[in-house]
Amino acid sequence: MPAVETVRGPVDVAALGRTYMHEHVFCLGTEHVENYGADDWWNEEEKVADAVAKLRELPARGITTIADPTVWGLGRYIPRIQRIAEQVPELNIIAATGIYTYNDVPFQFHYRGPGTVMDDGPDPMIAYFVRDLTQGIAGTGVKAAFLKCAMDAPGLTPGVERVLRAVAGAHRETGAPVTVHTESSIHAGRTVVDILGKEGVDMSKVVVGHAGDSNDLDYLMELADTGAILGMDRFGLDVINPTADRVRTVAALCERGYADRMVLSHDASCFIDWFGPDPATVPAFAPNWNYRHISDDVLPALRGAGVPDGQLDQMLAENPRRYFTR
């Protein structure tokens, strides 16, 4: 059987089981943590222990794999994730490579690469991404298994386009699948699938992340008709799109025959520093934004909306397995 790389090593894709395709363990500003965290709000041992406890809730609910799209720009630090993965052996954690930006490329690439003062060949980002996928990340021995980038409200800025094309280049070289954070309010998915398609990316290996923030069925079917997978992956972020609306949209797409092109998730994390250091902040404004919500609330609601268990299995197990099969 084909295998997929996880934080603990390769796993047969058939053994992935039910998979949440977009869950972070931590979203952290690395420089923020290093410069201010230890003296103020970041206790490594406490945060690791809290993450272990929260992630153990997933296998208890029948979820055996998460794909963690935490890359440069979101605070990827694999040694910490390795510690956590060893303490939750019932859960596979799949790591990613790429760059997360809504605007510019990091300064480490600002003057190197296409269109820069040191335009002397292929984009150096491609080599970094390929190394993560084929050799491992930062000497940890952990290999990434998919690529991640983003396009948000600022749209297709030069930096966003450059990262998107570098991700496409790494995909062409390795066959690794791709997940793209998109802003549904500007229909960013259209631009993403257009560029990736023209770059020769296999669209069946592309998740249009956060497509489920939209309830525009015409837009969602247009994306799915390219062969791409719809990331219905922000359940619990009711401030963007309430759960009831997300459920109705998924059920409507299932009724129209698109269950084979959707995956489910929360885009949650054990801790995210975007909203300040207080861990109570997120539960206060998004009480359902946690790893339990789909199992406890969304799946019963989807069944109540007429989605059969076979289609739930497609979205939770079959589609992720196909995405990671190379």
PDB file of C-alpha atoms in Angstrom, residues 81-223:
ATOM      1  CA  ILE A  81       5.035  18.500  17.678  1.00  0.00           C
ATOM      2  CA  GLN A  82       7.173  15.356  17.945  1.00  0.00           C
ATOM      3  CA  ARG A  83       6.961  15.521  21.736  1.00  0.00           C
ATOM      4  CA  ILE A  84       3.202  15.775  21.549  1.00  0.00           C
ATOM      5  CA  ALA A  85       2.798  13.050  18.912  1.00  0.00           C
ATOM      6  CA  GLU A  86       4.730  10.558  21.043  1.00  0.00           C
ATOM      7  CA  GLN A  87       2.236  11.115  23.865  1.00  0.00           C
ATOM      8  CA  VAL A  88      -0.810  10.629  21.629  1.00  0.00           C
ATOM      9  CA  PRO A  89       0.166   7.475  19.704  1.00  0.00           C
ATOM     10  CA  GLU A  90      -3.436   6.817  18.646  1.00  0.00           C
ATOM     11  CA  LEU A  91      -3.403   9.958  16.486  1.00  0.00           C
ATOM     12  CA  ASN A  92      -1.459  10.518  13.271  1.00  0.00           C
ATOM     13  CA  ILE A  93      -0.261  14.085  12.738  1.00  0.00           C
ATOM     14  CA  ILE A  94       0.700  14.981   9.160  1.00  0.00           C
ATOM     15  CA  ALA A  95       3.059  17.935   8.741  1.00  0.00           C
ATOM     16  CA  ALA A  96       3.158  20.454   5.902  1.00  0.00           C
ATOM     17  CA  THR A  97       5.627  22.713   4.135  1.00  0.00           C
ATOM     18  CA  GLY A  98       5.086  26.068   2.467  1.00  0.00           C
ATOM     19  CA  ILE A  99       4.758  29.717   3.415  1.00  0.00           C
ATOM     20  CA  TYR A 100       1.717  31.442   4.891  1.00  0.00           C
ATOM     21  CA  THR A 101       1.411  35.082   3.874  1.00  0.00           C
ATOM     22  CA  TYR A 102      -1.385  37.388   2.765  1.00  0.00           C
ATOM     23  CA  ASN A 103       0.992  39.936   1.257  1.00  0.00           C
ATOM     24  CA  ASP A 104       4.781  39.791   0.859  1.00  0.00           C
ATOM     25  CA  VAL A 105       7.263  36.939   0.830  1.00  0.00           C
ATOM     26  CA  PRO A 106       9.540  36.816   3.892  1.00  0.00           C
ATOM     27  CA  PHE A 107      12.603  39.057   3.691  1.00  0.00           C
ATOM     28  CA  GLN A 108      14.758  35.934   3.332  1.00  0.00           C
ATOM     29  CA  PHE A 109      13.311  35.663  -0.205  1.00  0.00           C
ATOM     30  CA  HIS A 110      12.622  39.328  -0.898  1.00  0.00           C
ATOM     31  CA  TYR A 111      15.866  39.841  -2.821  1.00  0.00           C
ATOM     32  CA  ARG A 112      16.298  36.290  -4.128  1.00  0.00           C
ATOM     33  CA  GLY A 113      14.241  34.632  -6.806  1.00  0.00           C
ATOM     34  CA  PRO A 114      12.218  35.572  -9.875  1.00  0.00           C
ATOM     35  CA  GLY A 115      11.900  39.294 -10.460  1.00  0.00           C
ATOM     36  CA  THR A 116      14.391  40.270  -7.751  1.00  0.00           C
ATOM     37  CA  VAL A 117      17.904  41.715  -7.796  1.00  0.00           C
ATOM     38  CA  MET A 118      19.196  38.137  -7.561  1.00  0.00           C
ATOM     39  CA  ASP A 119      17.034  36.599 -10.262  1.00  0.00           C
ATOM     40  CA  ASP A 120      19.396  33.755 -11.078  1.00  0.00           C
ATOM     41  CA  GLY A 121      17.249  30.686 -11.569  1.00  0.00           C
ATOM     42  CA  PRO A 122      14.310  28.818 -10.061  1.00  0.00           C
ATOM     43  CA  ASP A 123      12.649  30.258  -7.000  1.00  0.00           C
ATOM     44  CA  PRO A 124      14.712  29.170  -3.952  1.00  0.00           C
ATOM     45  CA  MET A 125      11.471  28.482  -2.092  1.00  0.00           C
ATOM     46  CA  ILE A 126      10.924  25.442  -4.295  1.00  0.00           C
ATOM     47  CA  ALA A 127      14.151  23.800  -3.135  1.00  0.00           C
ATOM     48  CA  TYR A 128      13.253  24.374   0.515  1.00  0.00           C
ATOM     49  CA  PHE A 129       9.793  22.898   0.066  1.00  0.00           C
ATOM     50  CA  VAL A 130      11.143  19.888  -1.826  1.00  0.00           C
ATOM     51  CA  ARG A 131      13.764  19.280   0.852  1.00  0.00           C
ATOM     52  CA  ASP A 132      11.072  19.256   3.550  1.00  0.00           C
ATOM     53  CA  LEU A 133       9.083  16.741   1.508  1.00  0.00           C
ATOM     54  CA  THR A 134      11.894  14.424   0.493  1.00  0.00           C
ATOM     55  CA  GLN A 135      14.625  14.714   3.146  1.00  0.00           C
ATOM     56  CA  GLY A 136      12.893  16.055   6.235  1.00  0.00           C
ATOM     57  CA  ILE A 137      12.333  19.245   8.182  1.00  0.00           C
ATOM     58  CA  ALA A 138      15.213  20.976   9.976  1.00  0.00           C
ATOM     59  CA  GLY A 139      17.132  17.835  10.866  1.00  0.00           C
ATOM     60  CA  THR A 140      14.193  16.245  12.708  1.00  0.00           C
ATOM     61  CA  GLY A 141      13.748  13.354  10.294  1.00  0.00           C
ATOM     62  CA  VAL A 142      10.084  14.329   9.955  1.00  0.00           C
ATOM     63  CA  LYS A 143       9.009  14.724   6.340  1.00  0.00           C
ATOM     64  CA  ALA A 144       6.215  17.021   5.246  1.00  0.00           C
ATOM     65  CA  ALA A 145       3.476  15.321   3.250  1.00  0.00           C
ATOM     66  CA  PHE A 146       1.662  18.286   1.704  1.00  0.00           C
ATOM     67  CA  LEU A 147       2.135  21.900   0.655  1.00  0.00           C
ATOM     68  CA  LYS A 148       0.391  24.963   2.073  1.00  0.00           C
ATOM     69  CA  CYS A 149       0.009  28.589   0.984  1.00  0.00           C
ATOM     70  CA  ALA A 150      -2.627  31.305   1.242  1.00  0.00           C
ATOM     71  CA  MET A 151      -4.646  33.949  -0.547  1.00  0.00           C
ATOM     72  CA  ASP A 152      -6.714  36.216   1.687  1.00  0.00           C
ATOM     73  CA  ALA A 153      -8.521  39.564   1.424  1.00  0.00           C
ATOM     74  CA  PRO A 154      -5.587  41.478  -0.142  1.00  0.00           C
ATOM     75  CA  GLY A 155      -5.954  39.172  -3.132  1.00  0.00           C
ATOM     76  CA  LEU A 156      -3.245  38.090  -5.548  1.00  0.00           C
ATOM     77  CA  THR A 157      -0.397  40.286  -4.363  1.00  0.00           C
ATOM     78  CA  PRO A 158       3.014  39.702  -6.000  1.00  0.00           C
ATOM     79  CA  GLY A 159       4.196  37.878  -2.889  1.00  0.00           C
ATOM     80  CA  VAL A 160       1.126  35.650  -2.694  1.00  0.00           C
ATOM     81  CA  GLU A 161       1.412  34.806  -6.376  1.00  0.00           C
ATOM     82  CA  ARG A 162       5.075  33.968  -6.031  1.00  0.00           C
ATOM     83  CA  VAL A 163       4.458  31.560  -3.136  1.00  0.00           C
ATOM     84  CA  LEU A 164       1.538  29.982  -4.998  1.00  0.00           C
ATOM     85  CA  ARG A 165       3.709  29.344  -8.056  1.00  0.00           C
ATOM     86  CA  ALA A 166       6.559  28.013  -5.893  1.00  0.00           C
ATOM     87  CA  VAL A 167       4.125  25.577  -4.268  1.00  0.00           C
ATOM     88  CA  ALA A 168       3.060  24.500  -7.759  1.00  0.00           C
ATOM     89  CA  GLY A 169       6.713  23.964  -8.686  1.00  0.00           C
ATOM     90  CA  ALA A 170       7.289  21.766  -5.646  1.00  0.00           C
ATOM     91  CA  HIS A 171       4.130  19.813  -6.466  1.00  0.00           C
ATOM     92  CA  ARG A 172       5.313  19.190 -10.020  1.00  0.00           C
ATOM     93  CA  GLU A 173       8.646  17.931  -8.716  1.00  0.00           C
ATOM     94  CA  THR A 174       7.296  15.680  -5.963  1.00  0.00           C
ATOM     95  CA  GLY A 175       3.593  15.035  -6.578  1.00  0.00           C
ATOM     96  CA  ALA A 176       2.812  16.284  -3.057  1.00  0.00           C
ATOM     97  CA  PRO A 177      -0.761  17.497  -2.595  1.00  0.00           C
ATOM     98  CA  VAL A 178      -1.613  21.132  -1.937  1.00  0.00           C
ATOM     99  CA  THR A 179      -3.845  23.024   0.491  1.00  0.00           C
ATOM    100  CA  VAL A 180      -4.511  26.726  -0.014  1.00  0.00           C
ATOM    101  CA  HIS A 181      -6.065  29.015   2.573  1.00  0.00           C
ATOM    102  CA  THR A 182      -8.604  31.119   0.660  1.00  0.00           C
ATOM    103  CA  GLU A 183     -10.846  34.058   1.506  1.00  0.00           C
ATOM    104  CA  SER A 184     -14.311  33.131   0.325  1.00  0.00           C
ATOM    105  CA  SER A 185     -15.712  36.662   0.459  1.00  0.00           C
ATOM    106  CA  ILE A 186     -13.560  37.603  -2.550  1.00  0.00           C
ATOM    107  CA  HIS A 187     -13.987  34.181  -4.213  1.00  0.00           C
ATOM    108  CA  ALA A 188     -10.236  33.676  -3.965  1.00  0.00           C
ATOM    109  CA  GLY A 189     -10.667  30.014  -4.848  1.00  0.00           C
ATOM    110  CA  ARG A 190     -11.310  30.987  -8.482  1.00  0.00           C
ATOM    111  CA  THR A 191      -7.913  32.629  -8.793  1.00  0.00           C
ATOM    112  CA  VAL A 192      -6.186  29.805  -6.950  1.00  0.00           C
ATOM    113  CA  VAL A 193      -7.544  26.996  -9.108  1.00  0.00           C
ATOM    114  CA  ASP A 194      -6.919  29.017 -12.265  1.00  0.00           C
ATOM    115  CA  ILE A 195      -3.228  29.588 -11.467  1.00  0.00           C
ATOM    116  CA  LEU A 196      -2.595  26.098 -10.130  1.00  0.00           C
ATOM    117  CA  GLY A 197      -4.303  24.570 -13.145  1.00  0.00           C
ATOM    118  CA  LYS A 198      -2.174  26.609 -15.540  1.00  0.00           C
ATOM    119  CA  GLU A 199       0.919  25.607 -13.531  1.00  0.00           C
ATOM    120  CA  GLY A 200       0.175  21.943 -14.214  1.00  0.00           C
ATOM    121  CA  VAL A 201      -1.011  20.987 -10.735  1.00  0.00           C
ATOM    122  CA  ASP A 202      -3.222  17.897 -10.465  1.00  0.00           C
ATOM    123  CA  MET A 203      -6.444  19.509  -9.279  1.00  0.00           C
ATOM    124  CA  SER A 204      -7.594  16.342  -7.537  1.00  0.00           C
ATOM    125  CA  LYS A 205      -4.654  16.959  -5.187  1.00  0.00           C
ATOM    126  CA  VAL A 206      -5.755  20.494  -4.260  1.00  0.00           C
ATOM    127  CA  VAL A 207      -7.861  21.429  -1.240  1.00  0.00           C
ATOM    128  CA  VAL A 208      -9.410  24.879  -1.544  1.00  0.00           C
ATOM    129  CA  GLY A 209      -9.195  25.699   2.134  1.00  0.00           C
ATOM    130  CA  HIS A 210     -12.062  27.505   3.872  1.00  0.00           C
ATOM    131  CA  ALA A 211     -14.378  27.078   0.913  1.00  0.00           C
ATOM    132  CA  GLY A 212     -16.986  26.290   3.564  1.00  0.00           C
ATOM    133  CA  ASP A 213     -16.967  29.907   4.719  1.00  0.00           C
ATOM    134  CA  SER A 214     -19.212  30.460   1.689  1.00  0.00           C
ATOM    135  CA  ASN A 215     -22.791  29.286   1.167  1.00  0.00           C
ATOM    136  CA  ASP A 216     -22.734  30.243  -2.525  1.00  0.00           C
ATOM    137  CA  LEU A 217     -23.472  26.883  -4.115  1.00  0.00           C
ATOM    138  CA  ASP A 218     -22.709  28.073  -7.647  1.00  0.00           C
ATOM    139  CA  TYR A 219     -19.234  29.227  -6.563  1.00  0.00           C
ATOM    140  CA  LEU A 220     -18.555  26.028  -4.637  1.00  0.00           C
ATOM    141  CA  MET A 221     -19.718  23.758  -7.460  1.00  0.00           C
ATOM    142  CA  GLU A 222     -17.609  25.748  -9.924  1.00  0.00           C
ATOM    143  CA  LEU A 223     -14.526  25.030  -7.811  1.00  0.00           C
TER     144      LEU A 223
END
